[in-house]
Every structure is written in C-alpha cells, then in structure tokens.
PDB file of C-alpha atoms in Angstrom:
ATOM      1  CA  UNK A 101      10.848 107.788 -56.795  1.00 46.00           C
ATOM      2  CA  UNK A 102      10.432 110.936 -54.737  1.00 43.00           C
ATOM      3  CA  UNK A 103      11.656 109.091 -51.647  1.00 44.00           C
ATOM      4  CA  UNK A 104      14.701 107.831 -53.556  1.00 42.00           C
ATOM      5  CA  UNK A 105      15.506 111.345 -54.783  1.00 45.00           C
ATOM      6  CA  UNK A 106      15.268 112.784 -51.274  1.00 41.00           C
ATOM      7  CA  UNK A 107      17.458 110.010 -49.897  1.00 37.00           C
ATOM      8  CA  UNK A 108      20.146 110.697 -52.540  1.00 40.00           C
ATOM      9  CA  UNK A 109      19.976 114.449 -51.917  1.00 37.00           C
ATOM     10  CA  UNK A 110      20.416 114.126 -48.145  1.00 37.00           C
ATOM     11  CA  UNK A 111      23.222 111.622 -48.586  1.00 36.00           C
ATOM     12  CA  UNK A 112      25.050 113.981 -50.926  1.00 38.00           C
ATOM     13  CA  UNK A 113      24.589 116.936 -48.566  1.00 32.00           C
ATOM     14  CA  UNK A 114      26.114 114.944 -45.736  1.00 30.00           C
ATOM     15  CA  UNK A 115      29.017 113.401 -47.646  1.00 28.00           C
ATOM     16  CA  UNK A 116      29.984 116.537 -49.552  1.00 27.00           C
ATOM     17  CA  UNK A 117      29.920 118.725 -46.438  1.00 29.00           C
ATOM     18  CA  UNK A 118      33.571 118.064 -45.619  1.00 30.00           C
ATOM     19  CA  UNK A 119      34.949 118.761 -49.087  1.00 27.00           C
ATOM     20  CA  UNK A 120      36.812 122.003 -49.634  1.00 31.00           C
ATOM     21  CA  UNK A 121      39.576 123.228 -51.889  1.00 31.00           C
ATOM     22  CA  UNK A 122      42.656 124.303 -49.955  1.00 31.00           C
ATOM     23  CA  UNK A 123      42.897 128.068 -49.922  1.00 35.00           C
ATOM     24  CA  UNK A 124      39.179 128.723 -50.507  1.00 34.00           C
ATOM     25  CA  UNK A 125      36.023 128.014 -48.530  1.00 34.00           C
ATOM     26  CA  UNK A 126      33.424 125.474 -49.615  1.00 33.00           C
ATOM     27  CA  UNK A 127      30.852 127.577 -51.536  1.00 34.00           C
ATOM     28  CA  UNK A 128      27.678 125.736 -50.450  1.00 30.00           C
ATOM     29  CA  UNK A 129      28.297 124.269 -47.030  1.00 33.00           C
ATOM     30  CA  UNK A 130      27.174 126.000 -43.867  1.00 34.00           C
ATOM     31  CA  UNK A 131      29.229 124.459 -41.074  1.00 34.00           C
ATOM     32  CA  UNK A 132      27.517 123.878 -37.738  1.00 35.00           C
ATOM     33  CA  UNK A 133      27.442 127.370 -36.215  1.00 38.00           C
ATOM     34  CA  UNK A 134      29.390 127.967 -33.043  1.00 34.00           C
ATOM     35  CA  UNK A 135      26.996 128.431 -30.127  1.00 34.00           C
ATOM     36  CA  UNK A 136      26.870 131.643 -28.072  1.00 35.00           C
ATOM     37  CA  UNK A 137      29.782 132.408 -25.808  1.00 32.00           C
ATOM     38  CA  UNK A 138      30.182 130.112 -22.864  1.00 30.00           C
ATOM     39  CA  UNK A 139      30.172 132.025 -19.572  1.00 31.00           C
ATOM     40  CA  UNK A 140      33.631 132.881 -18.367  1.00 34.00           C
ATOM     41  CA  UNK A 141      35.786 135.583 -16.954  1.00 35.00           C
ATOM     42  CA  UNK A 142      37.020 138.165 -19.466  1.00 35.00           C
ATOM     43  CA  UNK A 143      40.133 136.750 -21.040  1.00 37.00           C
ATOM     44  CA  UNK A 144      39.381 133.206 -19.954  1.00 41.00           C
ATOM     45  CA  UNK A 145      39.776 130.776 -22.817  1.00 43.00           C
ATOM     46  CA  UNK A 146      37.214 128.250 -23.996  1.00 42.00           C
ATOM     47  CA  UNK A 147      38.300 125.685 -26.535  1.00 39.00           C
ATOM     48  CA  UNK A 148      36.731 125.245 -29.945  1.00 41.00           C
ATOM     49  CA  UNK A 149      36.048 121.622 -29.031  1.00 36.00           C
ATOM     50  CA  UNK A 150      34.066 122.678 -25.937  1.00 37.00           C
ATOM     51  CA  UNK A 151      32.045 125.185 -27.935  1.00 40.00           C
ATOM     52  CA  UNK A 152      31.299 122.789 -30.784  1.00 37.00           C
ATOM     53  CA  UNK A 153      30.201 120.115 -28.309  1.00 33.00           C
ATOM     54  CA  UNK A 154      27.440 122.339 -26.934  1.00 33.00           C
ATOM     55  CA  UNK A 155      23.930 120.909 -27.467  1.00 30.00           C
ATOM     56  CA  UNK A 156      22.694 123.772 -29.666  1.00 31.00           C
ATOM     57  CA  UNK A 157      25.488 123.463 -32.229  1.00 32.00           C
ATOM     58  CA  UNK A 158      23.037 122.351 -34.924  1.00 31.00           C
ATOM     59  CA  UNK A 159      23.234 119.527 -37.450  1.00 32.00           C
ATOM     60  CA  UNK A 160      24.974 119.694 -40.841  1.00 35.00           C
ATOM     61  CA  UNK A 161      21.638 119.160 -42.598  1.00 33.00           C
ATOM     62  CA  UNK A 162      19.807 121.971 -40.766  1.00 31.00           C
ATOM     63  CA  UNK A 163      22.799 124.260 -41.257  1.00 35.00           C
ATOM     64  CA  UNK A 164      22.826 123.409 -44.971  1.00 38.00           C
ATOM     65  CA  UNK A 165      19.279 124.652 -45.395  1.00 38.00           C
ATOM     66  CA  UNK A 166      19.321 127.502 -42.851  1.00 43.00           C
ATOM     67  CA  UNK A 167      22.742 128.984 -43.618  1.00 60.00           C
ATOM     68  CA  UNK A 168      22.801 132.419 -45.214  1.00 84.00           C
ATOM     69  CA  UNK A 169      25.472 134.944 -45.997  1.00 94.00           C
ATOM     70  CA  UNK A 170      29.141 134.355 -46.659  1.00 97.00           C
ATOM     71  CA  UNK A 171      32.045 133.195 -44.519  1.00 97.00           C
ATOM     72  CA  UNK A 172      34.662 135.927 -44.518  1.00 98.00           C
ATOM     73  CA  UNK A 173      38.023 136.397 -42.871  1.00 98.00           C
ATOM     74  CA  UNK A 174      37.678 138.795 -39.916  1.00 98.00           C
ATOM     75  CA  UNK A 175      37.856 142.508 -40.600  1.00 98.00           C
ATOM     76  CA  UNK A 176      38.510 143.168 -36.902  1.00 98.00           C
ATOM     77  CA  UNK A 177      40.272 141.155 -34.190  1.00 98.00           C
ATOM     78  CA  UNK A 178      40.438 141.620 -30.422  1.00 98.00           C
ATOM     79  CA  UNK A 179      44.119 140.738 -29.977  1.00 98.00           C
ATOM     80  CA  UNK A 180      44.565 141.206 -26.227  1.00 98.00           C
ATOM     81  CA  UNK A 181      45.147 141.201 -23.425  1.00 98.00           C
ATOM     82  CA  UNK A 182      44.542 138.145 -21.254  1.00 97.00           C
ATOM     83  CA  UNK A 183      42.578 139.021 -18.096  1.00 96.00           C
ATOM     84  CA  UNK A 184      41.985 142.513 -19.442  1.00 97.00           C
ATOM     85  CA  UNK A 185      38.266 142.266 -20.262  1.00 95.00           C
ATOM     86  CA  UNK A 186      38.273 140.776 -23.763  1.00 96.00           C
ATOM     87  CA  UNK A 187      35.397 138.360 -23.187  1.00 94.00           C
ATOM     88  CA  UNK A 188      33.219 141.077 -21.695  1.00 93.00           C
ATOM     89  CA  UNK A 189      33.931 143.312 -24.686  1.00 96.00           C
ATOM     90  CA  UNK A 190      33.110 140.572 -27.188  1.00 96.00           C
ATOM     91  CA  UNK A 191      29.865 139.649 -25.440  1.00 92.00           C
ATOM     92  CA  UNK A 192      28.833 143.291 -25.338  1.00 95.00           C
ATOM     93  CA  UNK A 193      29.699 143.766 -29.030  1.00 96.00           C
ATOM     94  CA  UNK A 194      27.713 140.731 -30.087  1.00 94.00           C
ATOM     95  CA  UNK A 195      24.546 142.587 -29.111  1.00 94.00           C
ATOM     96  CA  UNK A 196      25.100 144.776 -32.190  1.00 97.00           C
ATOM     97  CA  UNK A 197      23.182 143.429 -35.214  1.00 96.00           C
ATOM     98  CA  UNK A 198      26.073 144.227 -37.545  1.00 98.00           C
ATOM     99  CA  UNK A 199      28.671 142.271 -35.576  1.00 98.00           C
ATOM    100  CA  UNK A 200      29.106 138.525 -36.058  1.00 98.00           C
ATOM    101  CA  UNK A 201      31.819 136.866 -34.021  1.00 97.00           C
ATOM    102  CA  UNK A 202      33.285 133.485 -33.192  1.00 95.00           C
ATOM    103  CA  UNK A 203      32.560 132.602 -29.562  1.00 87.00           C
ATOM    104  CA  UNK A 204      35.600 130.417 -28.928  1.00 94.00           C
ATOM    105  CA  UNK A 205      39.163 131.636 -29.321  1.00 98.00           C
ATOM    106  CA  UNK A 206      40.540 130.291 -32.654  1.00 98.00           C
ATOM    107  CA  UNK A 207      44.217 130.792 -31.723  1.00 98.00           C
ATOM    108  CA  UNK A 208      44.956 130.775 -35.444  1.00 98.00           C
ATOM    109  CA  UNK A 209      47.824 133.271 -35.535  1.00 98.00           C
ATOM    110  CA  UNK A 210      49.649 131.698 -32.600  1.00 98.00           C
ATOM    111  CA  UNK A 211      48.872 127.962 -32.409  1.00 98.00           C
ATOM    112  CA  UNK A 212      47.087 126.907 -35.604  1.00 98.00           C
ATOM    113  CA  UNK A 213      48.702 128.966 -38.353  1.00 98.00           C
ATOM    114  CA  UNK A 214      49.924 125.904 -40.239  1.00 98.00           C
ATOM    115  CA  UNK A 215      46.280 124.883 -40.834  1.00 98.00           C
ATOM    116  CA  UNK A 216      45.931 127.677 -43.386  1.00 98.00           C
ATOM    117  CA  UNK A 217      43.504 130.525 -44.055  1.00 98.00           C
ATOM    118  CA  UNK A 218      40.845 128.194 -45.487  1.00 98.00           C
ATOM    119  CA  UNK A 219      40.628 126.427 -42.124  1.00 98.00           C
ATOM    120  CA  UNK A 220      40.499 129.773 -40.327  1.00 98.00           C
ATOM    121  CA  UNK A 221      37.779 131.143 -42.609  1.00 98.00           C
ATOM    122  CA  UNK A 222      35.687 128.032 -42.041  1.00 98.00           C
ATOM    123  CA  UNK A 223      35.540 128.855 -38.306  1.00 98.00           C
ATOM    124  CA  UNK A 224      33.924 132.215 -39.002  1.00 98.00           C
ATOM    125  CA  UNK A 225      30.159 132.800 -38.834  1.00 97.00           C
ATOM    126  CA  UNK A 226      28.294 133.652 -41.990  1.00 97.00           C
ATOM    127  CA  UNK A 227      27.730 137.365 -42.508  1.00 97.00           C
ATOM    128  CA  UNK A 228      25.506 139.458 -44.713  1.00 97.00           C
ATOM    129  CA  UNK A 229      26.642 142.500 -46.653  1.00 95.00           C
ATOM    130  CA  UNK A 230      27.490 145.312 -44.226  1.00 95.00           C
ATOM    131  CA  UNK A 231      28.116 143.049 -41.235  1.00 97.00           C
ATOM    132  CA  UNK A 232      31.534 142.767 -39.595  1.00 98.00           C
ATOM    133  CA  UNK A 233      33.217 139.432 -38.875  1.00 98.00           C
ATOM    134  CA  UNK A 234      35.250 139.365 -35.644  1.00 98.00           C
ATOM    135  CA  UNK A 235      37.206 137.029 -33.413  1.00 98.00           C
ATOM    136  CA  UNK A 236      39.164 137.431 -30.209  1.00 98.00           C
ATOM    137  CA  UNK A 237      42.289 135.659 -29.005  1.00 98.00           C
ATOM    138  CA  UNK A 238      44.055 137.618 -26.221  1.00 98.00           C
ATOM    139  CA  UNK A 239      47.359 135.780 -26.601  1.00 98.00           C
ATOM    140  CA  UNK A 240      47.933 137.345 -30.034  1.00 98.00           C
ATOM    141  CA  UNK A 241      49.142 140.574 -28.420  1.00 98.00           C
ATOM    142  CA  UNK A 242      52.175 138.852 -26.883  1.00 98.00           C
ATOM    143  CA  UNK A 243      52.877 136.491 -29.793  1.00 98.00           C
ATOM    144  CA  UNK A 244      55.889 137.735 -31.754  1.00 98.00           C
ATOM    145  CA  UNK A 245      54.759 136.253 -35.085  1.00 98.00           C
ATOM    146  CA  UNK A 246      51.125 137.414 -34.889  1.00 98.00           C
ATOM    147  CA  UNK A 247      51.479 140.976 -36.275  1.00 98.00           C
ATOM    148  CA  UNK A 248      53.217 139.875 -39.495  1.00 98.00           C
ATOM    149  CA  UNK A 249      50.786 136.996 -39.950  1.00 98.00           C
ATOM    150  CA  UNK A 250      47.689 139.173 -39.533  1.00 98.00           C
ATOM    151  CA  UNK A 251      49.172 141.832 -41.815  1.00 98.00           C
ATOM    152  CA  UNK A 252      49.835 139.134 -44.408  1.00 98.00           C
ATOM    153  CA  UNK A 253      46.165 138.141 -44.257  1.00 98.00           C
ATOM    154  CA  UNK A 254      44.970 141.753 -44.602  1.00 98.00           C
ATOM    155  CA  UNK A 255      46.902 144.945 -43.957  1.00 97.00           C
ATOM    156  CA  UNK A 256      43.620 146.752 -43.266  1.00 98.00           C
ATOM    157  CA  UNK A 257      42.540 144.548 -40.351  1.00 98.00           C
ATOM    158  CA  UNK A 258      41.355 146.626 -37.399  1.00 98.00           C
ATOM    159  CA  UNK A 259      42.863 145.626 -34.068  1.00 98.00           C
ATOM    160  CA  UNK A 260      41.419 146.080 -30.578  1.00 98.00           C
ATOM    161  CA  UNK A 261      43.466 145.781 -27.391  1.00 98.00           C
ATOM    162  CA  UNK A 262      41.757 145.740 -23.976  1.00 98.00           C
ATOM    163  CA  UNK A 263      44.290 146.804 -21.360  1.00 98.00           C
ATOM    164  CA  UNK A 264      44.102 146.851 -17.581  1.00 98.00           C
ATOM    165  CA  UNK A 265      46.335 147.970 -14.708  1.00 98.00           C
ATOM    166  CA  UNK A 266      49.233 145.515 -15.216  1.00 98.00           C
ATOM    167  CA  UNK A 267      49.577 144.827 -11.478  1.00 98.00           C
ATOM    168  CA  UNK A 268      45.877 143.983 -11.079  1.00 97.00           C
ATOM    169  CA  UNK A 269      46.024 142.029 -14.336  1.00 98.00           C
ATOM    170  CA  UNK A 270      48.982 139.945 -13.076  1.00 98.00           C
ATOM    171  CA  UNK A 271      47.177 139.127  -9.820  1.00 97.00           C
ATOM    172  CA  UNK A 272      44.033 138.181 -11.754  1.00 96.00           C
ATOM    173  CA  UNK A 273      46.125 135.990 -14.051  1.00 97.00           C
ATOM    174  CA  UNK A 274      47.657 134.256 -11.037  1.00 97.00           C
ATOM    175  CA  UNK A 275      44.222 133.841  -9.421  1.00 96.00           C
ATOM    176  CA  UNK A 276      42.910 132.068 -12.515  1.00 93.00           C
ATOM    177  CA  UNK A 277      45.886 129.686 -12.546  1.00 95.00           C
ATOM    178  CA  UNK A 278      45.541 129.115  -8.799  1.00 94.00           C
ATOM    179  CA  UNK A 279      41.916 128.040  -9.261  1.00 92.00           C
ATOM    180  CA  UNK A 280      43.104 125.289 -11.599  1.00 93.00           C
ATOM    181  CA  UNK A 281      46.361 124.402  -9.838  1.00 95.00           C
ATOM    182  CA  UNK A 282      45.991 125.022  -6.083  1.00 94.00           C
ATOM    183  CA  UNK A 283      49.501 123.734  -5.365  1.00 95.00           C
ATOM    184  CA  UNK A 284      51.410 126.362  -7.365  1.00 95.00           C
ATOM    185  CA  UNK A 285      53.945 128.597  -5.529  1.00 95.00           C
ATOM    186  CA  UNK A 286      52.805 131.879  -3.996  1.00 95.00           C
ATOM    187  CA  UNK A 287      52.408 135.003  -6.098  1.00 97.00           C
ATOM    188  CA  UNK A 288      55.242 136.636  -4.166  1.00 95.00           C
ATOM    189  CA  UNK A 289      57.710 133.827  -4.862  1.00 94.00           C
ATOM    190  CA  UNK A 290      56.885 133.790  -8.579  1.00 97.00           C
ATOM    191  CA  UNK A 291      57.209 137.572  -8.893  1.00 97.00           C
ATOM    192  CA  UNK A 292      60.895 137.783  -8.011  1.00 96.00           C
ATOM    193  CA  UNK A 293      64.015 136.159  -9.356  1.00 92.00           C
ATOM    194  CA  UNK A 294      65.512 137.104  -6.026  1.00 86.00           C
ATOM    195  CA  UNK A 295      63.256 138.429  -3.253  1.00 83.00           C
ATOM    196  CA  UNK A 296      66.216 139.919  -1.367  1.00 82.00           C
ATOM    197  CA  UNK A 297      67.419 142.041  -4.287  1.00 85.00           C
ATOM    198  CA  UNK A 298      63.875 142.746  -5.487  1.00 86.00           C
ATOM    199  CA  UNK A 299      64.697 141.686  -9.068  1.00 94.00           C
ATOM    200  CA  UNK A 300      61.410 141.088 -10.907  1.00 97.00           C
ATOM    201  CA  UNK A 301      61.148 137.867 -12.914  1.00 97.00           C
ATOM    202  CA  UNK A 302      60.031 139.124 -16.328  1.00 96.00           C
ATOM    203  CA  UNK A 303      60.121 135.593 -17.720  1.00 97.00           C
ATOM    204  CA  UNK A 304      56.935 134.794 -15.775  1.00 97.00           C
ATOM    205  CA  UNK A 305      54.096 135.292 -18.239  1.00 97.00           C
ATOM    206  CA  UNK A 306      51.860 136.963 -15.639  1.00 98.00           C
ATOM    207  CA  UNK A 307      54.467 139.740 -15.366  1.00 98.00           C
ATOM    208  CA  UNK A 308      55.606 139.777 -18.971  1.00 98.00           C
ATOM    209  CA  UNK A 309      52.148 140.308 -20.494  1.00 98.00           C
ATOM    210  CA  UNK A 310      51.765 143.624 -18.621  1.00 98.00           C
ATOM    211  CA  UNK A 311      54.785 145.242 -20.286  1.00 98.00           C
ATOM    212  CA  UNK A 312      52.408 146.655 -22.882  1.00 98.00           C
ATOM    213  CA  UNK A 313      54.821 149.138 -24.470  1.00 98.00           C
ATOM    214  CA  UNK A 314      57.242 146.370 -25.393  1.00 98.00           C
ATOM    215  CA  UNK A 315      54.573 144.280 -27.127  1.00 98.00           C
ATOM    216  CA  UNK A 316      53.066 147.308 -28.870  1.00 98.00           C
ATOM    217  CA  UNK A 317      56.398 148.133 -30.503  1.00 98.00           C
ATOM    218  CA  UNK A 318      56.217 144.813 -32.329  1.00 98.00           C
ATOM    219  CA  UNK A 319      52.718 145.581 -33.659  1.00 98.00           C
ATOM    220  CA  UNK A 320      53.698 149.050 -34.859  1.00 98.00           C
ATOM    221  CA  UNK A 321      56.234 147.476 -37.214  1.00 98.00           C
ATOM    222  CA  UNK A 322      53.278 146.131 -39.204  1.00 98.00           C
ATOM    223  CA  UNK A 323      50.261 148.333 -38.422  1.00 98.00           C
ATOM    224  CA  UNK A 324      49.783 152.105 -38.098  1.00 98.00           C
ATOM    225  CA  UNK A 325      48.576 153.358 -34.727  1.00 98.00           C
ATOM    226  CA  UNK A 326      45.318 154.481 -36.329  1.00 97.00           C
ATOM    227  CA  UNK A 327      44.361 150.866 -36.944  1.00 98.00           C
ATOM    228  CA  UNK A 328      44.648 149.924 -33.283  1.00 98.00           C
ATOM    229  CA  UNK A 329      42.074 150.847 -30.636  1.00 98.00           C
ATOM    230  CA  UNK A 330      42.967 150.623 -26.949  1.00 98.00           C
ATOM    231  CA  UNK A 331      40.056 149.929 -24.635  1.00 98.00           C
ATOM    232  CA  UNK A 332      40.357 150.518 -20.892  1.00 98.00           C
ATOM    233  CA  UNK A 333      39.426 147.424 -18.915  1.00 97.00           C
ATOM    234  CA  UNK A 334      38.638 149.649 -15.933  1.00 97.00           C
ATOM    235  CA  UNK A 335      36.302 151.913 -17.925  1.00 96.00           C
ATOM    236  CA  UNK A 336      34.687 148.855 -19.480  1.00 96.00           C
ATOM    237  CA  UNK A 337      33.417 148.178 -15.949  1.00 93.00           C
ATOM    238  CA  UNK A 338      32.727 151.749 -14.784  1.00 93.00           C
ATOM    239  CA  UNK A 339      31.331 153.060 -18.099  1.00 94.00           C
ATOM    240  CA  UNK A 340      30.629 150.167 -20.502  1.00 95.00           C
ATOM    241  CA  UNK A 341      28.426 152.235 -22.807  1.00 96.00           C
ATOM    242  CA  UNK A 342      31.123 154.904 -23.157  1.00 96.00           C
ATOM    243  CA  UNK A 343      33.818 152.387 -24.094  1.00 97.00           C
ATOM    244  CA  UNK A 344      31.431 150.557 -26.431  1.00 98.00           C
ATOM    245  CA  UNK A 345      30.683 153.883 -28.104  1.00 98.00           C
ATOM    246  CA  UNK A 346      34.375 154.295 -28.901  1.00 98.00           C
ATOM    247  CA  UNK A 347      34.569 150.741 -30.225  1.00 98.00           C
ATOM    248  CA  UNK A 348      31.511 151.171 -32.442  1.00 98.00           C
ATOM    249  CA  UNK A 349      32.967 154.390 -33.875  1.00 98.00           C
ATOM    250  CA  UNK A 350      36.294 152.664 -34.516  1.00 98.00           C
ATOM    251  CA  UNK A 351      34.569 149.830 -36.374  1.00 98.00           C
ATOM    252  CA  UNK A 352      32.462 152.245 -38.407  1.00 98.00           C
ATOM    253  CA  UNK A 353      29.236 151.014 -36.834  1.00 98.00           C
ATOM    254  CA  UNK A 354      26.138 152.962 -35.868  1.00 97.00           C
ATOM    255  CA  UNK A 355      26.039 153.574 -32.103  1.00 97.00           C
ATOM    256  CA  UNK A 356      23.343 151.066 -31.239  1.00 96.00           C
ATOM    257  CA  UNK A 357      24.815 149.724 -27.966  1.00 96.00           C
ATOM    258  CA  UNK A 358      24.105 152.372 -25.314  1.00 94.00           C
ATOM    259  CA  UNK A 359      23.389 152.751 -21.594  1.00 88.00           C
ATOM    260  CA  UNK A 360      19.999 151.123 -22.060  1.00 93.00           C
ATOM    261  CA  UNK A 361      21.707 147.774 -22.726  1.00 91.00           C
ATOM    262  CA  UNK A 362      23.434 147.560 -19.325  1.00 90.00           C
ATOM    263  CA  UNK A 363      22.678 147.298 -15.647  1.00 81.00           C
ATOM    264  CA  UNK A 364      25.198 147.144 -12.812  1.00 84.00           C
ATOM    265  CA  UNK A 365      25.163 143.968 -10.749  1.00 81.00           C
ATOM    266  CA  UNK A 366      26.158 145.065  -7.239  1.00 74.00           C
ATOM    267  CA  UNK A 367      26.690 141.496  -6.060  1.00 73.00           C
ATOM    268  CA  UNK A 368      29.140 140.672  -8.837  1.00 70.00           C
ATOM    269  CA  UNK A 369      30.568 144.174  -9.010  1.00 72.00           C
ATOM    270  CA  UNK A 370      30.453 144.603 -12.773  1.00 76.00           C
ATOM    271  CA  UNK A 371      28.000 145.511 -15.552  1.00 88.00           C
ATOM    272  CA  UNK A 372      25.716 142.928 -17.130  1.00 91.00           C
ATOM    273  CA  UNK A 373      23.595 142.905 -20.267  1.00 91.00           C
ATOM    274  CA  UNK A 374      19.865 143.422 -19.927  1.00 87.00           C
ATOM    275  CA  UNK A 375      19.475 141.191 -22.985  1.00 75.00           C
ATOM    276  CA  UNK A 376      22.254 139.032 -24.409  1.00 67.00           C
ATOM    277  CA  UNK A 377      22.601 138.149 -28.091  1.00 65.00           C
ATOM    278  CA  UNK A 378      19.740 135.874 -29.141  1.00 64.00           C
ATOM    279  CA  UNK A 379      18.046 136.069 -25.734  1.00 65.00           C
ATOM    280  CA  UNK A 380      15.384 138.102 -23.991  1.00 64.00           C
ATOM    281  CA  UNK A 381      16.886 137.473 -20.555  1.00 70.00           C
ATOM    282  CA  UNK A 382      19.490 139.441 -18.581  1.00 74.00           C
ATOM    283  CA  UNK A 383      22.973 138.003 -18.853  1.00 73.00           C
ATOM    284  CA  UNK A 384      26.071 138.303 -16.690  1.00 83.00           C
ATOM    285  CA  UNK A 385      29.432 136.706 -17.263  1.00 73.00           C
ATOM    286  CA  UNK A 386      29.907 133.424 -15.427  1.00 61.00           C
ATOM    287  CA  UNK A 387      30.877 132.726 -11.855  1.00 56.00           C
ATOM    288  CA  UNK A 388      34.587 132.822 -12.717  1.00 54.00           C
ATOM    289  CA  UNK A 389      34.219 136.550 -13.383  1.00 57.00           C
ATOM    290  CA  UNK A 390      35.066 138.424 -10.239  1.00 57.00           C
ATOM    291  CA  UNK A 391      37.025 135.717  -8.458  1.00 65.00           C
ATOM    292  CA  UNK A 392      38.273 136.839  -5.060  1.00 79.00           C
ATOM    293  CA  UNK A 393      41.972 137.652  -5.351  1.00 83.00           C
ATOM    294  CA  UNK A 394      44.340 136.254  -2.723  1.00 86.00           C
ATOM    295  CA  UNK A 395      45.882 138.697  -0.264  1.00 90.00           C
ATOM    296  CA  UNK A 396      49.185 139.852  -1.715  1.00 95.00           C
ATOM    297  CA  UNK A 397      51.972 141.390   0.369  1.00 94.00           C
ATOM    298  CA  UNK A 398      51.601 145.150  -0.155  1.00 95.00           C
ATOM    299  CA  UNK A 399      55.367 145.551  -0.376  1.00 94.00           C
ATOM    300  CA  UNK A 400      55.321 143.213  -3.379  1.00 96.00           C
ATOM    301  CA  UNK A 401      52.454 145.156  -4.935  1.00 96.00           C
ATOM    302  CA  UNK A 402      54.427 148.397  -4.523  1.00 96.00           C
ATOM    303  CA  UNK A 403      57.562 146.820  -6.001  1.00 96.00           C
ATOM    304  CA  UNK A 404      55.500 145.802  -9.042  1.00 97.00           C
ATOM    305  CA  UNK A 405      54.013 149.282  -9.387  1.00 97.00           C
ATOM    306  CA  UNK A 406      57.509 150.751  -9.349  1.00 97.00           C
ATOM    307  CA  UNK A 407      58.609 148.191 -11.933  1.00 97.00           C
ATOM    308  CA  UNK A 408      55.737 148.871 -14.324  1.00 98.00           C
ATOM    309  CA  UNK A 409      55.722 152.680 -13.967  1.00 98.00           C
ATOM    310  CA  UNK A 410      58.273 153.520 -16.721  1.00 98.00           C
ATOM    311  CA  UNK A 411      56.654 151.019 -19.088  1.00 98.00           C
ATOM    312  CA  UNK A 412      53.224 152.496 -18.351  1.00 98.00           C
ATOM    313  CA  UNK A 413      54.507 156.025 -19.010  1.00 98.00           C
ATOM    314  CA  UNK A 414      55.914 154.917 -22.357  1.00 98.00           C
ATOM    315  CA  UNK A 415      52.666 153.171 -23.207  1.00 98.00           C
ATOM    316  CA  UNK A 416      50.708 156.353 -22.415  1.00 98.00           C
ATOM    317  CA  UNK A 417      52.996 158.320 -24.739  1.00 98.00           C
ATOM    318  CA  UNK A 418      52.731 155.761 -27.535  1.00 98.00           C
ATOM    319  CA  UNK A 419      48.934 155.579 -27.412  1.00 98.00           C
ATOM    320  CA  UNK A 420      48.190 159.180 -26.468  1.00 97.00           C
ATOM    321  CA  UNK A 421      46.035 157.916 -23.580  1.00 97.00           C
ATOM    322  CA  UNK A 422      46.542 158.127 -19.843  1.00 97.00           C
ATOM    323  CA  UNK A 423      44.942 155.036 -18.338  1.00 98.00           C
ATOM    324  CA  UNK A 424      45.468 156.272 -14.768  1.00 96.00           C
ATOM    325  CA  UNK A 425      47.297 153.256 -13.388  1.00 97.00           C
ATOM    326  CA  UNK A 426      49.724 155.359 -11.311  1.00 82.00           C
TER     327      UNK A 426
END
C-alpha cells in the first residue's frame, strides 16, 4: 500500500507540474532552476534553451521537494547595453546573497511579450523575503516598446544601464559578429552610407546602439531619472568594486561585494571573481571575453568619434555623469 501511495504521489507531482492558471504562477511547482551563467563576453547572449539543457538543471521531482521561496517578477532589470559589460555586472552581482537572477536573457519585453507575465514570472528563480529578483537583456535599451511594457508591469522597477565608449562598443559588436560570420563586409564599409562624403550609416545596429541619448529619451517618458542607474563599462574593468558599490546602494543592498571579491587577470586584461556564485574556485568570464579587435582605419575611428561627440555630450548632461569618452 505504501508503495502504491508513493507511486501515485510521484505521478501526480510529475503530471501536475505543467499546470498553471494564465496570469498567475503555479503555487506549488518549483520549475527546474536555471543553471549558473554560461561563460561569455559581457553582453553576449545565451539562449534559454542552451541554459536549460545544461546537465545540472535538475529534475522536476528534485525541484519539487527542494524548491523554497516564491517566484516574483523582477524588481530590477539590467536593460543594456549590448557589449557594454552587462554579463560581467550580472555575474558580479550574483555573488551577493540577496540577489537572485536568471542566467539566460529572457528577452520578454522585446521578443516574447505575447507569452504573458505568467510565463515571464515562471522563468524567475525563487526568492526569500528580502532578496531581489533580477534579469538582464541588453537589447531592451534600444527596443522602442520596452519602457512602456516594463512600466506596465511595475512602475517602480529599477533599471540599470551599462554603457561604454560607443566607438569601442561598436568595434566590439562588429568583432563578435565577425567571429560568427567571417565573410561579412569590413567595419569601414559598414560604417558609412558613403565613404567619400563620410556620411555615417545610423541604420547599422552597431552604430545605432551607441546613440545613448536618443534611446534614453524614450525611457524618460516612462521612468524618472532616479530609477535608472548608469554603470560605466570602463570603470567596471578598472574599479569593479567601486562600480558594484554604486549598484548595491542603488538596489538598497548592504555593501557585501568589495575589493576582496576580485583579482585582476593580467593575461585576460580584466577583473575576475575570486569565488563565483555557488563555487569555491576563481572564475573569469569565458574565452570570448577580450577578443582581439581587428585593426580599424584610424581615420574611420576619428570620424566616428566626431559623429558621437554631440550625442555623448547630451548624454552626459542628461545623466549628470561625464564618462570621459572624449
């Protein structure tokens, strides 16, 4: 009889795991937790499918018994920018015991919005009282519909934007694409609509993303400036503890992540964690971090700096921060 009871219980746990009422999360089920972040360059995307396929994802039965806390919609979101340092920031933040974050990029507010908030909530890790739920999807910052959609979810959502010299960011963006598609045109040819006239092609996403002031205007229609924190991608490398201090203050967290958590890897040229989340071993971002950039014609680089300068100046004025890109 005991065996029969156990068999029925396990069968119910498995079959009921997928049931949920649209608009609200399933109250008992603990979905297989997303594994730790896959190594990658800051801003480099990893799909939910890749993350869920990892060997330590856990079974529905073990998650059912081991799950604790509640799945909540995120109180804070890293919304941008691509190739700015978002993955580094998220990995660093996950060291904090009061931060729980999705490893993969959900892309809810740009690609999956029609799936509904219940689907989005189900992606989130379980949190205990006092912990913050977070996610990061760098493409939100340049998605026109994202600000209104996030505001509709919760007007009090805290937003974090990691920004980087737009010229360096564009070259890094191109370098990532080049690694996947070696036959793409040169950076120089993609930069200009007409090389002779020097007219910059702002329709190219690598260029367009770096016009930060333009994108920020869209966000300020829905969120006050005080709800947005701008993190310097350059300082995240040169002074990770200092930038993480600002982020912890912004999120209302105790300053637990400090200098003692980092060491500088001279070979890679960027800071690494002495101990990553859930590990006792040092951890650096993957081999794609710090790719060697192709040699770009310095005249083209200067043309881009001249192009971005007025937008950078406006961005400095809007944020009250001089990021030192000029």
